[in-house]
Tab-separated table of C-alpha atoms in Angstrom:
chain	number	residue	atom	x	y	z
J	1	MET	CA	194.391	83.556	130.695
J	2	ALA	CA	191.339	82.143	132.677
J	3	LYS	CA	193.461	79.503	134.568
J	4	SER	CA	196.920	80.833	134.674
J	5	THR	CA	198.148	82.433	138.103
J	6	ASP	CA	201.740	82.605	136.564
J	7	TYR	CA	202.768	86.566	135.865
J	8	GLU	CA	205.206	86.217	133.241
J	9	GLU	CA	202.725	83.869	131.364
J	10	LEU	CA	200.223	86.086	131.682
J	11	LYS	CA	202.003	88.974	130.252
J	12	TRP	CA	203.410	86.432	127.529
J	13	ALA	CA	200.476	86.034	125.966
J	14	TRP	CA	199.072	89.639	126.188
J	15	VAL	CA	201.709	90.759	124.425
J	16	GLY	CA	201.886	87.630	121.995
J	17	PHE	CA	197.944	88.324	120.968
J	18	ARG	CA	197.931	91.978	120.409
J	19	ASP	CA	201.714	92.007	118.348
J	20	ALA	CA	200.125	89.089	116.676
J	21	VAL	CA	196.549	90.529	116.020
J	22	GLY	CA	196.048	94.272	116.786
J	23	ARG	CA	199.446	95.166	114.955
J	24	ALA	CA	198.213	93.488	112.034
J	25	ASN	CA	194.454	95.208	111.920
J	26	LYS	CA	195.411	98.723	112.297
J	27	PRO	CA	196.115	99.534	108.456
J	28	HIS	CA	192.849	97.625	107.916
J	29	TYR	CA	190.719	99.256	110.927
J	30	ILE	CA	192.640	103.564	109.799
J	31	ARG	CA	190.485	102.391	106.083
J	32	TYR	CA	187.443	101.232	107.762
J	33	VAL	CA	187.216	104.342	110.107
J	34	GLU	CA	187.062	106.268	106.755
J	35	LEU	CA	184.669	104.118	105.103
J	36	ALA	CA	182.288	104.177	107.838
J	37	ASN	CA	182.114	107.742	108.104
J	38	GLU	CA	181.423	108.409	104.468
J	39	ILE	CA	178.473	106.141	104.618
J	40	ALA	CA	177.314	107.638	107.980
J	41	MET	CA	177.751	111.114	106.433
J	42	ALA	CA	176.328	109.669	103.329
J	43	ASN	CA	173.328	109.494	105.385
J	44	GLY	CA	173.120	112.507	107.308
J	45	HIS	CA	174.970	112.090	110.024
J	46	PRO	CA	178.454	113.837	110.984
J	47	ASP	CA	180.365	110.407	111.716
J	48	GLN	CA	179.621	106.729	112.445
J	49	GLY	CA	179.383	107.299	115.894
J	50	ALA	CA	176.569	109.824	116.058
J	51	TYR	CA	175.566	107.458	113.666
J	52	TRP	CA	174.968	104.564	116.383
J	53	ARG	CA	173.780	106.926	118.742
J	54	SER	CA	171.381	108.242	116.866
J	55	LYS	CA	169.681	104.578	117.427
J	56	TYR	CA	168.507	105.401	120.630
J	57	GLU	CA	166.905	108.901	120.455
J	58	VAL	CA	168.542	110.293	123.631
J	59	GLU	CA	169.940	113.848	123.029
J	60	ASP	CA	173.035	113.263	125.196
J	61	LEU	CA	173.439	110.021	125.046
J	62	GLU	CA	177.333	110.038	126.386
J	63	GLY	CA	176.233	112.361	129.018
J	64	ASP	CA	173.632	109.680	130.418
J	65	ALA	CA	175.787	106.686	129.967
J	66	TYR	CA	178.964	108.824	132.186
J	67	LYS	CA	175.705	109.600	134.676
J	68	ILE	CA	175.185	105.930	135.224
J	69	TYR	CA	178.871	105.670	135.248
J	70	GLN	CA	178.885	108.145	138.328
J	71	ARG	CA	176.370	106.342	140.000
J	72	ILE	CA	178.207	102.926	139.899
J	73	LEU	CA	181.528	104.265	140.471
J	74	PRO	CA	181.594	103.867	144.357
J	75	LEU	CA	180.811	100.146	143.862
J	76	TYR	CA	183.119	99.032	141.459
J	77	LYS	CA	186.296	101.481	143.434
J	78	GLN	CA	185.355	99.115	146.309
J	79	LEU	CA	185.192	96.244	143.945
J	80	HIS	CA	188.455	97.187	142.601
J	81	ALA	CA	190.407	97.928	145.948
J	82	TYR	CA	189.022	94.221	147.179
J	83	VAL	CA	190.374	92.322	143.987
J	84	ARG	CA	193.025	94.243	144.084
J	85	ARG	CA	194.173	93.096	147.454
J	86	LYS	CA	193.451	89.762	146.889
J	87	LEU	CA	195.460	89.380	143.537
J	88	SER	CA	198.287	90.932	144.943
J	89	ILE	CA	198.755	87.237	146.998
J	90	TYR	CA	199.557	85.688	143.756
J	91	TYR	CA	201.041	87.960	141.770
J	92	GLY	CA	203.033	90.081	144.694
J	93	GLU	CA	204.740	93.481	144.028
J	94	GLU	CA	203.556	93.063	140.219
J	95	ILE	CA	199.889	94.787	142.058
J	96	ASP	CA	199.921	98.148	143.787
J	97	LEU	CA	197.444	98.016	145.911
J	98	LYS	CA	197.062	102.237	145.204
J	99	GLY	CA	197.315	101.396	141.658
J	100	ARG	CA	196.039	100.459	138.474
J	101	LEU	CA	195.475	96.801	137.768
J	102	PRO	CA	197.613	95.077	135.480
J	103	ALA	CA	195.281	94.530	132.454
J	104	CYS	CA	196.810	90.706	132.290
J	105	VAL	CA	195.592	89.370	135.456
J	106	LEU	CA	192.036	90.073	135.173
J	107	GLY	CA	190.531	86.620	133.353
J	108	ASP	CA	190.449	86.907	129.989
J	109	MET	CA	192.513	88.452	127.203
J	110	TRP	CA	190.533	91.285	127.689
J	111	GLY	CA	190.193	92.441	130.745
J	112	ARG	CA	186.701	92.801	130.066
J	113	PHE	CA	184.516	89.565	132.393
J	114	TRP	CA	186.456	89.161	135.413
J	115	GLY	CA	184.420	86.173	136.405
J	116	GLN	CA	187.305	83.964	136.152
J	117	ILE	CA	189.283	84.826	139.159
J	118	TYR	CA	186.392	84.641	140.971
J	119	ARG	CA	188.466	81.700	142.653
J	120	LEU	CA	191.432	83.888	143.330
J	121	VAL	CA	189.222	86.365	144.979
J	122	VAL	CA	186.566	84.387	146.252
J	123	PRO	CA	185.482	85.909	149.892
J	124	TYR	CA	184.092	82.720	151.870
J	125	PRO	CA	185.958	80.159	150.184
J	126	ASP	CA	185.050	77.462	152.897
J	127	THR	CA	181.258	77.240	152.051
J	128	PRO	CA	179.477	75.397	149.275
J	129	ASN	CA	180.667	76.609	145.914
J	130	ILE	CA	178.107	78.087	144.125
J	131	ASP	CA	180.530	77.938	140.875
J	132	VAL	CA	179.063	74.368	139.795
J	133	THR	CA	181.273	73.500	137.188
J	134	ASP	CA	182.742	70.446	139.112
J	135	GLU	CA	179.495	69.020	139.667
J	136	MET	CA	178.396	68.714	136.263
J	137	VAL	CA	181.222	67.391	135.634
J	138	LYS	CA	180.416	65.206	138.113
J	139	GLN	CA	176.945	64.542	136.597
J	140	GLY	CA	178.499	63.556	132.900
J	141	TYR	CA	176.975	67.518	131.688
J	142	THR	CA	177.510	67.509	127.949
J	143	PRO	CA	176.741	70.612	125.515
J	144	GLU	CA	173.100	69.367	124.347
J	145	ARG	CA	172.091	68.788	127.997
J	146	MET	CA	173.352	72.166	128.995
J	147	PHE	CA	171.226	73.418	125.758
J	148	ASN	CA	167.905	71.147	126.852
J	149	MET	CA	168.246	72.886	130.303
J	150	THR	CA	168.213	76.234	128.316
J	151	ASP	CA	165.448	75.522	126.619
J	152	GLU	CA	163.645	74.090	129.347
J	153	PHE	CA	163.927	77.194	131.198
J	154	PHE	CA	162.392	79.206	128.665
J	155	THR	CA	159.433	77.119	128.358
J	156	SER	CA	158.665	76.894	131.910
J	157	CYS	CA	158.013	80.592	131.792
J	158	GLY	CA	155.256	79.865	128.819
J	159	LEU	CA	158.059	81.271	126.055
J	160	ILE	CA	158.478	79.794	122.743
J	161	PRO	CA	160.357	76.555	122.506
J	162	ALA	CA	163.395	76.494	119.854
J	163	PRO	CA	162.128	75.198	116.769
J	164	GLN	CA	163.243	72.417	114.885
J	165	GLU	CA	165.581	73.987	112.431
J	166	PHE	CA	167.301	75.212	115.892
J	167	TRP	CA	168.164	71.969	116.734
J	168	ASP	CA	169.160	70.473	113.074
J	169	HIS	CA	171.237	73.542	112.006
J	170	SER	CA	172.809	74.986	115.392
J	171	LEU	CA	176.809	74.286	115.975
J	172	ILE	CA	177.010	74.149	119.931
J	173	LYS	CA	180.531	72.282	119.720
J	174	LYS	CA	183.978	72.537	117.876
J	175	PRO	CA	184.039	70.421	115.366
J	176	SER	CA	186.227	67.418	115.273
J	177	ASP	CA	186.600	66.978	111.517
J	178	GLY	CA	189.207	69.516	111.063
J	179	ARG	CA	187.208	72.562	110.090
J	180	GLU	CA	188.411	76.156	110.974
J	181	VAL	CA	185.356	78.014	113.120
J	182	VAL	CA	184.735	81.247	114.311
J	183	CYS	CA	183.956	80.088	118.209
J	184	HIS	CA	182.739	83.644	119.941
J	185	PRO	CA	179.360	82.780	120.943
J	186	SER	CA	176.836	84.205	118.928
J	187	ALA	CA	172.975	83.918	118.167
J	188	LEU	CA	171.890	84.455	114.496
J	189	ASP	CA	168.386	85.047	112.599
J	190	LEU	CA	168.306	83.890	109.539
J	191	LEU	CA	165.189	86.274	108.832
J	192	ASN	CA	163.123	83.800	107.076
J	193	GLY	CA	160.624	83.493	109.957
J	194	LYS	CA	161.820	80.053	111.023
J	195	ASP	CA	165.583	79.324	111.194
J	196	PHE	CA	167.562	80.823	114.079
J	197	ARG	CA	170.587	79.318	115.183
J	198	ILE	CA	173.442	79.619	117.624
J	199	LYS	CA	177.024	79.074	116.890
J	200	MET	CA	179.476	78.469	119.778
J	201	CYS	CA	182.011	76.113	120.951
J	202	THR	CA	180.473	74.870	124.141
J	203	GLU	CA	182.568	73.719	127.064
J	204	VAL	CA	181.248	72.457	129.909
J	205	ASN	CA	181.516	74.433	132.617
J	206	MET	CA	179.083	77.530	134.348
J	207	PHE	CA	180.546	80.000	132.856
J	208	TYR	CA	179.060	78.927	129.461
J	209	PHE	CA	175.874	77.329	131.089
J	210	LEU	CA	175.085	80.880	131.853
J	211	ILE	CA	176.402	82.276	128.342
J	212	ILE	CA	173.773	79.754	126.244
J	213	HIS	CA	171.387	81.152	128.718
J	214	HIS	CA	172.231	84.723	127.388
J	215	GLU	CA	172.318	83.016	123.726
J	216	PHE	CA	168.844	81.441	124.142
J	217	GLY	CA	167.352	85.168	125.238
J	218	HIS	CA	168.191	86.519	121.686
J	219	ILE	CA	166.732	83.544	120.287
J	220	GLN	CA	163.874	84.047	122.220
J	221	TYR	CA	164.044	87.375	120.799
J	222	TYR	CA	163.878	86.908	117.246
J	223	LEU	CA	160.950	84.021	117.453
J	224	GLN	CA	158.833	86.323	119.869
J	225	TYR	CA	159.092	89.060	116.704
J	226	LYS	CA	159.667	86.826	113.505
J	227	ASP	CA	155.963	87.853	112.221
J	228	LEU	CA	156.943	91.947	112.199
J	229	PRO	CA	157.540	93.312	109.289
J	230	LEU	CA	161.409	93.228	108.703
J	231	ILE	CA	162.223	96.740	109.447
J	232	PHE	CA	160.943	96.026	112.910
J	233	ARG	CA	162.948	92.895	113.644
J	234	ASP	CA	165.476	94.061	116.425
J	235	GLY	CA	165.643	94.871	119.482
J	236	ALA	CA	164.345	98.470	120.884
J	237	ASN	CA	167.651	99.711	120.690
J	238	ASN	CA	170.790	98.287	120.997
J	239	GLY	CA	170.572	97.887	124.609
J	240	PHE	CA	167.536	95.465	124.750
J	241	HIS	CA	168.696	92.701	122.879
J	242	GLU	CA	171.545	91.827	125.191
J	243	ALA	CA	169.596	92.462	128.307
J	244	VAL	CA	167.228	89.916	127.538
J	245	GLY	CA	169.988	86.781	127.975
J	246	GLU	CA	171.302	88.336	130.702
J	247	VAL	CA	168.052	89.160	132.442
J	248	ILE	CA	167.593	85.312	132.538
J	249	SER	CA	171.227	84.564	133.503
J	250	LEU	CA	170.760	86.576	137.032
J	251	SER	CA	167.847	83.869	137.430
J	252	VAL	CA	169.606	80.832	136.431
J	253	GLY	CA	172.820	81.893	138.701
J	254	THR	CA	171.012	81.940	141.828
J	255	PRO	CA	171.866	79.039	144.548
J	256	LYS	CA	167.902	79.008	144.426
J	257	HIS	CA	168.046	77.578	140.957
J	258	LEU	CA	170.918	75.955	141.245
J	259	PHE	CA	169.306	73.885	143.964
J	260	GLU	CA	166.291	73.763	141.898
J	261	VAL	CA	168.182	72.158	138.686
J	262	GLY	CA	169.918	69.412	140.975
J	263	LEU	CA	173.515	71.181	140.946
J	264	LEU	CA	173.495	72.387	144.168
J	265	GLU	CA	172.880	69.962	147.102
J	266	GLU	CA	170.643	72.431	149.571
J	267	ASN	CA	169.422	75.982	149.271
J	268	ILE	CA	170.826	77.832	151.919
J	269	GLU	CA	169.852	81.098	152.389
J	270	ASP	CA	172.996	82.318	154.360
J	271	GLU	CA	174.812	85.645	154.551
J	272	GLU	CA	178.407	84.400	153.532
J	273	ILE	CA	176.721	82.512	150.713
J	274	ASP	CA	175.009	85.736	149.228
J	275	ILE	CA	178.280	87.810	149.291
J	276	ASN	CA	179.994	84.777	147.888
J	277	PHE	CA	177.709	84.593	144.978
J	278	LEU	CA	176.590	88.710	144.744
J	279	LEU	CA	180.646	89.245	144.328
J	280	LYS	CA	180.963	86.403	141.672
J	281	THR	CA	177.855	88.217	139.867
J	282	ALA	CA	179.541	91.826	140.443
J	283	LEU	CA	182.742	90.293	138.395
J	284	ASN	CA	180.904	90.230	134.937
J	285	THR	CA	178.613	92.960	135.667
J	286	ILE	CA	179.833	95.549	137.508
J	287	GLY	CA	183.286	94.988	136.666
J	288	THR	CA	182.555	95.572	133.078
J	289	LEU	CA	180.802	98.559	132.991
J	290	PRO	CA	183.456	100.733	132.826
J	291	PHE	CA	185.509	98.619	130.220
J	292	SER	CA	182.479	99.156	127.901
J	293	LEU	CA	182.214	102.798	128.724
J	294	ALA	CA	186.155	103.302	127.670
J	295	LEU	CA	186.038	101.361	124.976
J	296	GLU	CA	183.029	102.974	123.049
J	297	GLN	CA	184.350	106.278	124.193
J	298	TRP	CA	187.250	105.663	122.346
J	299	ARG	CA	185.858	104.790	119.105
J	300	TYR	CA	183.446	107.870	118.973
J	301	ASP	CA	186.827	109.826	119.372
J	302	VAL	CA	188.010	108.454	116.893
J	303	PHE	CA	185.264	108.526	114.499
J	304	ALA	CA	184.302	112.106	115.587
J	305	GLY	CA	188.749	113.043	114.609
J	306	LYS	CA	189.445	114.065	117.994
J	307	VAL	CA	192.278	111.846	117.912
J	308	ASP	CA	194.688	111.278	115.349
J	309	GLN	CA	196.069	107.501	114.385
J	310	ASP	CA	199.109	109.008	115.875
J	311	ASN	CA	197.762	108.849	119.350
J	312	TRP	CA	195.234	106.279	119.268
J	313	MET	CA	197.187	103.872	121.650
J	314	LYS	CA	197.771	107.200	124.000
J	315	ARG	CA	194.073	108.152	123.976
J	316	TRP	CA	193.163	104.260	124.586
J	317	TRP	CA	194.870	103.830	127.620
J	318	GLU	CA	194.072	107.478	129.139
J	319	LEU	CA	190.669	105.841	128.697
J	320	LYS	CA	191.643	103.025	130.516
J	321	GLU	CA	193.490	104.182	133.177
J	322	THR	CA	191.187	106.749	134.018
J	323	VAL	CA	187.977	105.142	133.524
J	324	VAL	CA	188.574	101.335	134.213
J	325	GLY	CA	191.405	101.864	136.596
J	326	VAL	CA	193.624	99.290	134.542
J	327	ARG	CA	197.374	99.475	133.357
J	328	PRO	CA	199.111	97.613	130.649
J	329	PRO	CA	201.556	95.463	131.614
J	330	VAL	CA	204.244	96.600	129.382
J	331	GLU	CA	204.669	99.617	127.533
J	332	ARG	CA	202.625	100.518	124.479
J	333	THR	CA	203.682	102.751	121.594
J	334	GLU	CA	201.647	104.001	119.020
J	335	GLU	CA	203.296	101.028	117.023
J	336	ASP	CA	200.883	98.830	118.629
J	337	CYS	CA	197.066	98.857	118.375
J	338	ASP	CA	195.822	97.721	120.936
J	339	PRO	CA	192.267	98.187	120.146
J	340	GLY	CA	192.539	95.889	116.980
J	341	ALA	CA	192.904	92.721	118.924
J	342	MET	CA	189.251	93.587	120.336
J	343	PHE	CA	187.027	91.009	118.842
J	344	HIS	CA	184.085	93.616	118.553
J	345	ILE	CA	186.005	96.385	116.872
J	346	THR	CA	187.048	94.517	114.205
J	347	ILE	CA	183.459	93.420	113.564
J	348	ASP	CA	181.861	96.669	113.928
J	349	TYR	CA	179.785	96.150	116.795
J	350	PRO	CA	178.393	98.736	118.701
J	351	PHE	CA	179.999	98.015	122.121
J	352	LEU	CA	177.523	100.934	124.216
J	353	GLY	CA	174.848	98.576	124.019
J	354	TYR	CA	176.538	96.014	126.635
J	355	PHE	CA	177.089	99.553	129.030
J	356	LEU	CA	173.608	99.954	128.875
J	357	ARG	CA	172.113	96.365	128.570
J	358	THR	CA	173.798	95.824	132.194
J	359	ILE	CA	171.683	98.504	133.759
J	360	MET	CA	168.821	97.497	131.867
J	361	GLN	CA	169.190	93.990	132.891
J	362	PHE	CA	168.281	94.794	136.820
J	363	GLN	CA	165.506	96.868	135.765
J	364	PHE	CA	163.523	93.951	133.650
J	365	HIS	CA	165.210	91.141	136.307
J	366	LYS	CA	163.119	93.889	139.103
J	367	ALA	CA	159.821	93.929	136.931
J	368	LEU	CA	160.088	90.424	136.176
J	369	CYS	CA	160.720	89.951	140.639
J	370	GLU	CA	157.456	91.344	141.268
J	371	ALA	CA	155.364	90.129	138.418
J	372	ALA	CA	156.089	86.880	139.374
J	373	GLY	CA	155.586	87.586	143.030
J	374	HIS	CA	159.305	87.377	144.468
J	375	THR	CA	159.429	88.405	148.163
J	376	GLY	CA	163.244	89.283	150.010
J	377	PRO	CA	166.035	90.598	148.596
J	378	LEU	CA	166.196	91.227	144.916
J	379	HIS	CA	169.629	89.074	144.427
J	380	ARG	CA	167.383	85.462	145.823
J	381	CYS	CA	164.724	86.100	142.741
J	382	ASP	CA	164.456	83.308	140.822
J	383	ILE	CA	162.037	83.509	137.840
J	384	TYR	CA	161.801	79.753	136.953
J	385	ARG	CA	158.432	78.212	136.044
J	386	SER	CA	157.158	81.636	136.714
J	387	LYS	CA	153.943	82.167	133.662
J	388	GLU	CA	153.479	86.062	135.009
J	389	ALA	CA	156.915	86.723	134.793
J	390	GLY	CA	156.969	85.122	131.125
J	391	SER	CA	154.355	87.235	130.183
J	392	LYS	CA	155.150	90.303	131.178
J	393	LEU	CA	158.615	89.791	129.353
J	394	THR	CA	157.009	88.321	126.034
J	395	GLN	CA	154.668	91.556	126.139
J	396	MET	CA	157.857	93.414	125.453
J	397	LEU	CA	159.787	91.332	123.140
J	398	ARG	CA	156.735	91.329	120.833
J	399	MET	CA	157.280	94.651	119.693
J	400	GLY	CA	160.199	94.243	118.600
J	401	LYS	CA	161.503	97.610	117.179
J	402	SER	CA	158.078	98.907	116.062
J	403	LYS	CA	158.205	100.760	118.582
J	404	PRO	CA	159.891	103.596	120.677
J	405	TRP	CA	162.477	101.932	123.078
J	406	ARG	CA	160.618	103.777	125.876
J	407	ASP	CA	157.163	102.112	125.234
J	408	ALA	CA	159.309	98.859	125.450
J	409	MET	CA	161.090	99.879	128.525
J	410	GLU	CA	157.224	100.814	129.873
J	411	ALA	CA	155.510	97.834	129.356
J	412	ILE	CA	158.131	95.905	130.936
J	413	THR	CA	159.033	98.063	133.794
J	414	GLY	CA	156.679	100.715	134.019
J	415	GLN	CA	159.742	103.244	133.324
J	416	ARG	CA	160.450	105.436	130.683
J	417	GLU	CA	164.044	105.927	131.395
J	418	MET	CA	167.268	103.754	132.048
J	419	SER	CA	168.093	103.874	136.021
J	420	ALA	CA	171.188	102.440	137.900
J	421	ASP	CA	168.251	102.014	141.224
J	422	ALA	CA	167.888	98.744	140.091
J	423	ILE	CA	171.189	97.374	140.189
J	424	MET	CA	171.760	99.194	142.958
J	425	GLU	CA	169.571	97.528	145.156
J	426	TYR	CA	170.538	94.524	143.625
J	427	TYR	CA	174.033	94.570	144.840
J	428	ALA	CA	173.251	96.821	148.084
J	429	PRO	CA	174.659	93.733	150.332
J	430	LEU	CA	177.772	93.331	148.780
J	431	MET	CA	178.369	97.452	148.759
J	432	GLU	CA	178.024	97.171	152.522
J	433	TRP	CA	180.444	94.525	152.587
J	434	LEU	CA	182.875	95.861	150.777
J	435	GLU	CA	182.917	98.744	152.602
J	436	LYS	CA	183.417	97.238	155.855
J	437	THR	CA	185.625	94.498	154.394
J	438	ASN	CA	187.598	97.228	153.399
J	439	ALA	CA	187.841	99.617	155.415
J	440	GLU	CA	189.377	96.864	158.008
J	441	ASN	CA	191.518	96.525	155.417
J	442	GLU	CA	193.131	100.251	155.400
J	443	GLU	CA	192.602	100.081	151.216
J	444	TYR	CA	193.272	101.940	149.360
J	445	ILE	CA	189.618	103.278	147.726
J	446	GLY	CA	190.333	104.439	143.691
J	447	TRP	CA	193.424	104.295	141.500
J	448	ASP	CA	194.335	108.086	141.938
J	449	GLY	CA	197.818	107.573	143.536
J	450	ASP	CA	201.065	109.778	142.443
J	451	SER	CA	201.035	107.970	138.780
J	452	ALA	CA	197.344	109.386	137.791
J	453	ARG	CA	196.514	111.001	134.693
J	454	PRO	CA	193.283	113.424	135.329
J	455	ASN	CA	191.243	113.582	132.178
J	456	SER	CA	190.130	116.981	131.191
J	457	ALA	CA	186.972	117.277	132.960
J	458	SER	CA	188.934	116.362	136.348
J	459	VAL	CA	191.494	119.220	135.634
J	460	LEU	CA	188.506	121.366	134.791
J	461	LEU	CA	187.170	120.317	138.280
J	462	LEU	CA	189.902	121.349	140.171
J	463	VAL	CA	190.307	124.740	137.959
J	464	ILE	CA	186.873	126.231	139.422
J	465	SER	CA	187.377	124.434	142.746
J	466	ALA	CA	190.497	126.743	142.879
J	467	PHE	CA	188.729	129.926	140.934
J	468	VAL	CA	185.593	129.417	143.551
J	469	TRP	CA	188.059	129.211	146.660
J	470	TYR	CA	189.800	132.303	145.736
J	471	PHE	CA	186.791	134.299	145.064
J	472	SER	CA	185.169	133.551	148.390
J	473	GLY	CA	188.165	133.367	150.487
J	474	PRO	CA	189.300	130.617	153.228
């Protein structure tokens, strides 16, 4: 899915995986929904989705998430239109230049992270390559070296080094002895105050280099709150844990940092390099926000009984088409169960935290950059070796879940609410470039067209608009 540009091959893999995994999981998920709701109701919640949302202590969490979505939607639509044009070079008529993207062409099995298609959509291919995979291979990088460099990043900021138990017990490479393991990257807290592990089958490339930093963020959080009572050993809310690792990745991926660690030959502050960098990071941040929101909205609807099992796929693709702007590469029926092919759904992992973490990580990043004394555009900031940034981060990490999340947010950012201001500031140069480039190419922005399937909110807006027009006169 990451490397092929053969549309038929991508479609074959996409369909085959869902036929083998998703369909088989449907009866299990039907039973899971029943049991999860039974437990939630026994604990005073209307359903499992309501239980998950209660942890945020926000009156209308869904509403707040959609407000943030609306704030980033103009940037997402510009990115979507640009990517759509670029992919049409490779997939021809399979790409509707005014429509939705086929879900099989976005770089992974789920269309969650678009970073793997960067090579196909890079704005300025003749500038120095900021995907340093080739350089890592050239320099003989190993998974062990990548892990050690990550640990050194955290300690350079005055944070806690990974303990010996971590190095003794972590699984960082796929076993060569024939053992079957789940390779999905995970960080584990064994809850004894000293045994923290990462489990992943590391490959030598930049994608995994950033993932390692993300997983170490979880480890650092564990280390910082390990002495709290067990009930408080967790992130301030479900988004905090995910945001901590990602905020470090924002520094690690900068040309400045890659030069600092010897993976780029020179640190050039150049507009074309900036746009390449911002586009590359946007594929994995801006590109994934609607995906996360649509996935969680589907589960909320299922748990709340708003959609029955005979209409699961209809609702799944309704959200995919309207919120994300993607379509299935082949017709789907209720015999299928595409949600059942998603790892996080099968392991009962709440997903809204990924959406919120992407927003919060930029709030954290801006605050840490200010602590580090950074001047200039936010996207060029690298907090490597900043003890001041590390100290500010530590203040928040040590709190674990012992304080309301707004207190933890205030400790690091000075703010008490989640806001899209920082992420929009970070990507402001990219937004300006996308608007200009798309206008020059006369791109259609959005994916409504003749095949749009408006949601109930869109229909309501149309009705209200017609009502106002009728009574106010032309």
